[in-house]
XYZ file of C-alpha atoms in Angstrom:
387
model
C -110.164 -71.602 -160.497
C -108.411 -68.216 -160.425
C -107.914 -68.542 -156.651
C -106.410 -71.982 -157.058
C -103.962 -70.804 -159.697
C -102.859 -67.904 -157.542
C -102.483 -70.183 -154.521
C -100.476 -72.647 -156.574
C -98.260 -69.860 -157.868
C -97.736 -68.544 -154.336
C -96.841 -72.009 -153.022
C -94.468 -72.563 -155.914
C -92.837 -69.230 -155.207
C -92.412 -70.137 -151.525
C -90.888 -73.518 -152.346
C -88.527 -71.890 -154.844
C -87.485 -69.273 -152.301
C -86.764 -71.982 -149.707
C -84.791 -74.020 -152.210
C -82.674 -71.004 -153.182
C -82.045 -70.121 -149.535
C -81.118 -73.714 -148.633
C -78.730 -73.982 -151.608
C -77.031 -70.688 -150.838
C -76.586 -71.749 -147.203
C -74.931 -74.990 -148.276
C -72.629 -73.042 -150.608
C -71.823 -70.532 -147.889
C -73.377 -67.658 -149.825
C -76.162 -66.864 -147.337
C -76.426 -66.456 -143.596
C -78.331 -68.990 -141.497
C -80.376 -68.298 -138.394
C -79.112 -70.638 -135.676
C -81.465 -72.174 -133.128
C -80.836 -71.375 -129.484
C -78.628 -73.801 -127.544
C -81.484 -75.118 -125.384
C -83.550 -76.055 -128.416
C -80.545 -77.692 -130.087
C -79.910 -79.805 -126.975
C -83.567 -80.861 -126.908
C -83.334 -81.938 -130.558
C -80.179 -83.964 -129.872
C -81.819 -85.674 -126.892
C -84.948 -86.484 -128.927
C -82.835 -88.067 -131.678
C -80.886 -90.106 -129.118
C -84.146 -91.234 -127.501
C -85.498 -92.348 -130.853
C -82.258 -94.167 -131.769
C -81.954 -96.120 -128.516
C -85.677 -96.803 -128.255
C -85.589 -98.494 -131.659
C -82.454 -100.453 -130.781
C -83.759 -101.658 -127.410
C -87.100 -102.555 -128.966
C -85.485 -104.620 -131.746
C -83.165 -106.456 -129.345
C -86.080 -107.188 -127.003
C -87.990 -108.694 -129.920
C -84.970 -110.905 -130.651
C -84.885 -112.069 -127.019
C -88.608 -112.805 -126.953
C -88.586 -114.502 -130.380
C -85.114 -115.660 -131.528
C -86.460 -117.078 -134.814
C -86.188 -114.319 -137.480
C -88.680 -116.051 -139.775
C -91.333 -116.087 -137.059
C -90.616 -112.415 -136.275
C -91.102 -111.519 -139.930
C -94.347 -113.497 -140.050
C -95.659 -111.742 -136.934
C -94.679 -108.374 -138.439
C -96.625 -109.118 -141.626
C -99.689 -110.219 -139.658
C -99.487 -106.999 -137.627
C -99.262 -104.838 -140.750
C -102.179 -106.712 -142.302
C -104.124 -106.241 -139.049
C -104.701 -109.969 -138.735
C -104.420 -112.224 -135.705
C -101.211 -114.211 -135.427
C -101.991 -117.964 -135.530
C -101.468 -119.817 -132.260
C -98.533 -122.206 -132.362
C -96.727 -124.374 -129.817
C -93.353 -123.026 -128.692
C -90.185 -125.091 -128.348
C -90.775 -126.044 -124.717
C -94.291 -127.253 -125.496
C -93.090 -129.264 -128.517
C -90.357 -130.871 -126.406
C -92.887 -131.636 -123.668
C -95.296 -133.287 -126.087
C -92.473 -135.416 -127.495
C -91.376 -136.534 -124.042
C -94.916 -137.391 -122.977
C -95.534 -139.422 -126.151
C -92.248 -141.274 -125.644
C -93.108 -141.931 -121.995
C -96.436 -143.506 -122.942
C -94.662 -145.554 -125.606
C -92.158 -146.994 -123.108
C -94.880 -147.429 -120.498
C -95.923 -145.148 -117.629
C -95.244 -148.030 -115.230
C -91.540 -148.104 -116.099
C -89.037 -145.799 -114.431
C -87.865 -144.276 -117.718
C -91.390 -143.837 -119.086
C -92.619 -142.241 -115.881
C -89.625 -139.865 -115.780
C -90.221 -138.839 -119.409
C -93.858 -138.027 -118.690
C -92.947 -135.961 -115.639
C -90.284 -134.040 -117.597
C -92.683 -133.517 -120.499
C -95.365 -132.075 -118.242
C -92.822 -129.672 -116.735
C -91.619 -128.615 -120.189
C -95.192 -127.799 -121.158
C -95.522 -125.720 -117.986
C -92.346 -123.870 -118.970
C -93.824 -123.249 -122.415
C -97.007 -121.789 -120.952
C -94.986 -119.558 -118.624
C -92.900 -118.362 -121.570
C -96.034 -117.437 -123.527
C -97.378 -115.454 -120.577
C -94.059 -113.626 -120.213
C -93.901 -112.756 -123.921
C -97.487 -111.507 -123.861
C -96.828 -109.355 -120.797
C -93.597 -107.934 -122.235
C -95.288 -107.105 -125.550
C -98.112 -105.182 -123.864
C -96.255 -103.444 -121.033
C -92.872 -102.849 -122.673
C -92.769 -103.123 -126.467
C -96.105 -101.414 -127.161
C -95.243 -98.153 -125.316
C -91.866 -98.027 -127.061
C -93.504 -98.601 -130.434
C -96.148 -95.951 -129.692
C -93.383 -93.400 -129.105
C -91.668 -94.218 -132.406
C -94.878 -94.327 -134.460
C -96.702 -91.519 -132.658
C -94.874 -88.952 -130.537
C -91.633 -88.931 -132.496
C -93.422 -88.631 -135.835
C -95.217 -85.565 -134.462
C -91.856 -84.148 -133.371
C -90.441 -84.742 -136.857
C -93.420 -83.015 -138.443
C -93.111 -79.930 -136.239
C -89.348 -79.902 -136.687
C -89.777 -79.877 -140.461
C -92.209 -76.967 -140.134
C -89.624 -75.165 -137.999
C -87.005 -75.731 -140.690
C -89.341 -74.274 -143.333
C -90.126 -71.262 -141.135
C -86.417 -70.693 -140.623
C -85.780 -70.793 -144.382
C -88.650 -68.320 -144.896
C -87.180 -66.056 -142.209
C -83.684 -66.117 -143.685
C -85.049 -65.543 -147.188
C -86.999 -62.519 -145.866
C -83.843 -61.218 -144.207
C -81.983 -61.536 -147.513
C -84.711 -59.688 -149.399
C -84.796 -56.905 -146.813
C -81.031 -56.570 -146.990
C -81.177 -56.204 -150.772
C -84.082 -53.739 -150.522
C -82.135 -51.585 -148.061
C -79.118 -51.480 -150.349
C -81.308 -50.495 -153.305
C -83.117 -47.865 -151.208
C -79.793 -46.387 -150.067
C -78.588 -46.116 -153.634
C -81.858 -44.496 -154.700
C -81.430 -41.919 -151.921
C -77.993 -41.050 -153.303
C -79.427 -40.671 -156.802
C -82.307 -38.565 -155.472
C -79.806 -36.058 -154.067
C -78.401 -35.634 -157.587
C -81.300 -36.175 -160.071
C -80.461 -36.787 -163.734
C -80.628 -33.743 -166.066
C -83.693 -33.189 -168.162
C -87.264 -32.761 -167.118
C -88.367 -35.771 -169.162
C -86.632 -38.126 -166.685
C -88.012 -36.546 -163.520
C -91.372 -38.383 -163.540
C -89.798 -41.768 -164.336
C -87.086 -41.329 -161.720
C -89.608 -40.366 -159.039
C -91.671 -43.461 -159.811
C -88.584 -45.665 -159.565
C -87.643 -44.133 -156.192
C -91.162 -44.717 -154.868
C -91.114 -48.315 -156.091
C -87.860 -49.084 -154.269
C -89.162 -47.517 -151.081
C -92.385 -49.535 -151.244
C -90.336 -52.657 -151.876
C -88.253 -51.921 -148.770
C -91.365 -51.396 -146.636
C -92.889 -54.634 -147.949
C -89.684 -56.538 -147.130
C -89.728 -55.158 -143.583
C -93.357 -56.202 -143.123
C -92.608 -59.676 -144.516
C -89.652 -60.026 -142.139
C -91.793 -59.196 -139.107
C -94.400 -61.769 -140.188
C -91.849 -64.533 -140.847
C -90.058 -63.769 -137.583
C -93.330 -64.092 -135.675
C -94.190 -67.388 -137.383
C -90.690 -68.742 -136.729
C -90.837 -67.817 -133.029
C -94.272 -69.414 -132.669
C -93.148 -72.627 -134.406
C -89.964 -72.727 -132.297
C -92.081 -72.526 -129.133
C -94.348 -75.364 -130.327
C -91.338 -77.513 -131.176
C -89.688 -76.728 -127.842
C -92.786 -77.804 -125.888
C -92.939 -81.086 -127.801
C -89.241 -81.748 -127.258
C -89.502 -81.023 -123.548
C -92.212 -83.692 -123.457
C -89.471 -86.258 -124.123
C -88.717 -86.046 -120.392
C -92.205 -87.401 -119.744
C -91.483 -90.112 -122.298
C -88.355 -91.106 -120.357
C -90.381 -91.320 -117.141
C -93.019 -93.457 -118.866
C -90.383 -95.733 -120.390
C -88.815 -96.106 -116.940
C -92.122 -97.423 -115.577
C -92.361 -99.778 -118.560
C -88.816 -100.967 -117.855
C -89.787 -101.738 -114.260
C -92.799 -103.706 -115.512
C -90.549 -105.626 -117.902
C -88.070 -106.496 -115.147
C -90.909 -107.571 -112.847
C -92.332 -109.803 -115.572
C -88.879 -111.280 -116.202
C -88.288 -111.929 -112.509
C -91.687 -113.555 -112.143
C -91.094 -115.701 -115.229
C -87.710 -116.982 -114.092
C -88.949 -117.559 -110.549
C -91.860 -119.574 -111.938
C -89.510 -121.618 -114.132
C -87.188 -122.211 -111.181
C -90.089 -123.490 -109.070
C -91.173 -125.836 -111.846
C -87.652 -127.274 -112.088
C -87.310 -127.644 -108.302
C -90.567 -129.589 -108.235
C -89.326 -131.764 -111.094
C -86.083 -132.439 -109.243
C -88.058 -133.586 -106.221
C -90.140 -135.925 -108.370
C -87.067 -137.364 -110.089
C -85.413 -137.722 -106.703
C -87.858 -140.486 -105.880
C -86.164 -142.664 -108.518
C -83.173 -144.843 -107.553
C -79.925 -142.898 -107.414
C -78.270 -145.294 -109.850
C -81.060 -144.584 -112.309
C -80.341 -140.839 -112.178
C -76.620 -141.374 -112.797
C -74.557 -143.749 -114.936
C -72.052 -144.106 -112.088
C -72.457 -146.697 -109.381
C -72.182 -144.057 -106.652
C -73.745 -140.653 -107.224
C -71.220 -137.822 -107.418
C -71.197 -134.936 -104.968
C -72.551 -132.544 -107.582
C -75.478 -134.773 -108.481
C -76.268 -135.359 -104.809
C -76.326 -131.616 -104.233
C -78.579 -130.862 -107.185
C -81.149 -133.626 -106.663
C -82.669 -134.310 -103.272
C -83.054 -138.084 -102.996
C -86.186 -139.310 -101.262
C -87.105 -142.930 -100.466
C -88.160 -144.655 -103.702
C -91.887 -145.060 -104.225
C -91.972 -147.094 -107.433
C -92.212 -150.493 -105.735
C -92.885 -151.571 -102.152
C -91.132 -154.934 -102.521
C -87.507 -153.751 -102.617
C -85.587 -150.655 -101.635
C -82.288 -149.836 -103.412
C -79.381 -150.566 -101.142
C -81.167 -153.573 -99.524
C -81.052 -157.192 -100.701
C -83.913 -159.651 -100.329
C -83.385 -162.873 -98.307
C -83.443 -164.885 -101.538
C -80.618 -162.800 -103.002
C -78.652 -163.268 -99.810
C -79.073 -167.014 -100.237
C -77.924 -166.701 -103.853
C -74.589 -165.246 -102.757
C -73.875 -168.408 -100.719
C -74.812 -170.760 -103.580
C -73.062 -171.221 -106.880
C -76.028 -172.136 -109.076
C -77.744 -169.663 -111.468
C -81.237 -168.357 -110.717
C -83.841 -166.393 -112.664
C -84.585 -162.800 -111.588
C -87.010 -160.062 -112.679
C -85.653 -156.570 -113.398
C -87.378 -153.885 -111.313
C -86.044 -150.730 -113.039
C -84.330 -149.753 -116.265
C -80.550 -149.570 -115.988
C -77.999 -148.200 -118.466
C -74.609 -149.915 -118.341
C -71.797 -147.546 -117.319
C -69.022 -149.734 -118.828
C -68.530 -152.705 -121.127
C -68.325 -155.040 -118.121
C -71.916 -154.226 -117.127
C -75.229 -155.351 -118.642
C -78.008 -152.878 -119.501
C -81.433 -153.783 -118.128
C -85.054 -153.092 -119.039
C -87.778 -153.038 -116.424
C -89.903 -156.207 -116.138
C -87.582 -158.404 -118.190
C -86.359 -161.740 -116.778
C -82.651 -162.613 -116.822
C -80.413 -165.278 -115.331
C -78.133 -164.235 -112.481
C -75.404 -165.951 -110.524
C -72.950 -165.099 -107.798
C -69.270 -164.939 -108.724
C -66.617 -165.373 -106.025
C -64.659 -162.206 -105.355
C -67.305 -159.880 -106.880
C -68.601 -156.894 -104.951
C -71.563 -157.868 -102.764
C -73.755 -155.225 -104.465
C -73.366 -156.862 -107.886
C -74.262 -160.156 -109.550
C -73.357 -161.639 -112.915
C -76.319 -161.408 -115.274
C -76.985 -163.237 -118.533
C -79.474 -162.510 -121.314
C -79.055 -164.888 -124.228
C -75.458 -164.440 -125.434
C -75.031 -161.186 -123.473
C -73.324 -161.277 -120.135
C -72.246 -158.613 -117.615
C -72.463 -157.259 -114.085
C -75.849 -156.058 -112.844
C -76.752 -154.137 -109.630
C -78.377 -156.430 -107.099
C -80.849 -153.728 -105.952
C -82.486 -153.700 -109.395
C -83.477 -157.382 -109.208
C -86.159 -159.544 -107.656
C -85.321 -163.240 -107.446
C -87.985 -165.567 -108.855
C -88.957 -168.923 -107.354
């Protein structure tokens, strides 16, 4: 118990001495030991590394997960050391919706088939995005977070110890300075002792006390100087290790860029494949215009249609050729869905039956279609004349 009380008193005295020294430095009443320029530069570089590491890490998290609510949820799960629940991302949700809609409209229809193909590609994009996020979290975010939570915290701890050792050193310097002044004054008084033999013994004791105090202050200064130098060397070695951190982060950055390049290349390949699949649909189905524009022709490679062997867009059946020469209406089955591009046209649904007729002066690629009270132009290549 006695040892604990003495230790507590000693610690309290040290803390008080540091507080006094720090306050006097702030008020300009005490001198401060400055760190060497190399160590100061290392400290500045370590702080800059910590600042930009945190900023890059936070912005990367925003890129990988734009939803702040989801980021907060993942953060809480990480702090609670629990597994984040698996959820579908936006691409996967869009893909599921497209596939469900495609089955609702019918896989045999052009629109339904296109929706299913697009939905499957969106789900592939979602899976690729999950793989990219997982790779970026392991190879890029985790090393950055390890530096902030591990290496830099160690640097802060040793830097705080260095600050305390510096305060102890400056406090010891102040005490030695005061002891030297008192010892010098005692030497002056010793050369001219006070009169009276009754003061000789007391004066000699006082002189000895001041000299012992001066010697103790010198010893304390040597000890604090040694501890400060040792702590400065430890801190310097840790700060120089930031160069290794930069090299490690550079490798992580390369891994992140490689993962990004692979992800975007994979997405590009998925979309190219989807374009090829959609290119098998009639060109008028892929565009609301009668003739595909130059931009759409460049972006989608059009292959011969494979949806039906009975009729190829751009070709008319013999029956339709006969219909042009006659004036009577005939019934026709719609082969593909068609969205009207203007009010003069009639929208069509695959497999429905409408009445068509040839109108003098109309373009040879178009007929006049009727469905109940609706009437409008329809493309001839989307029809099959019924007997």
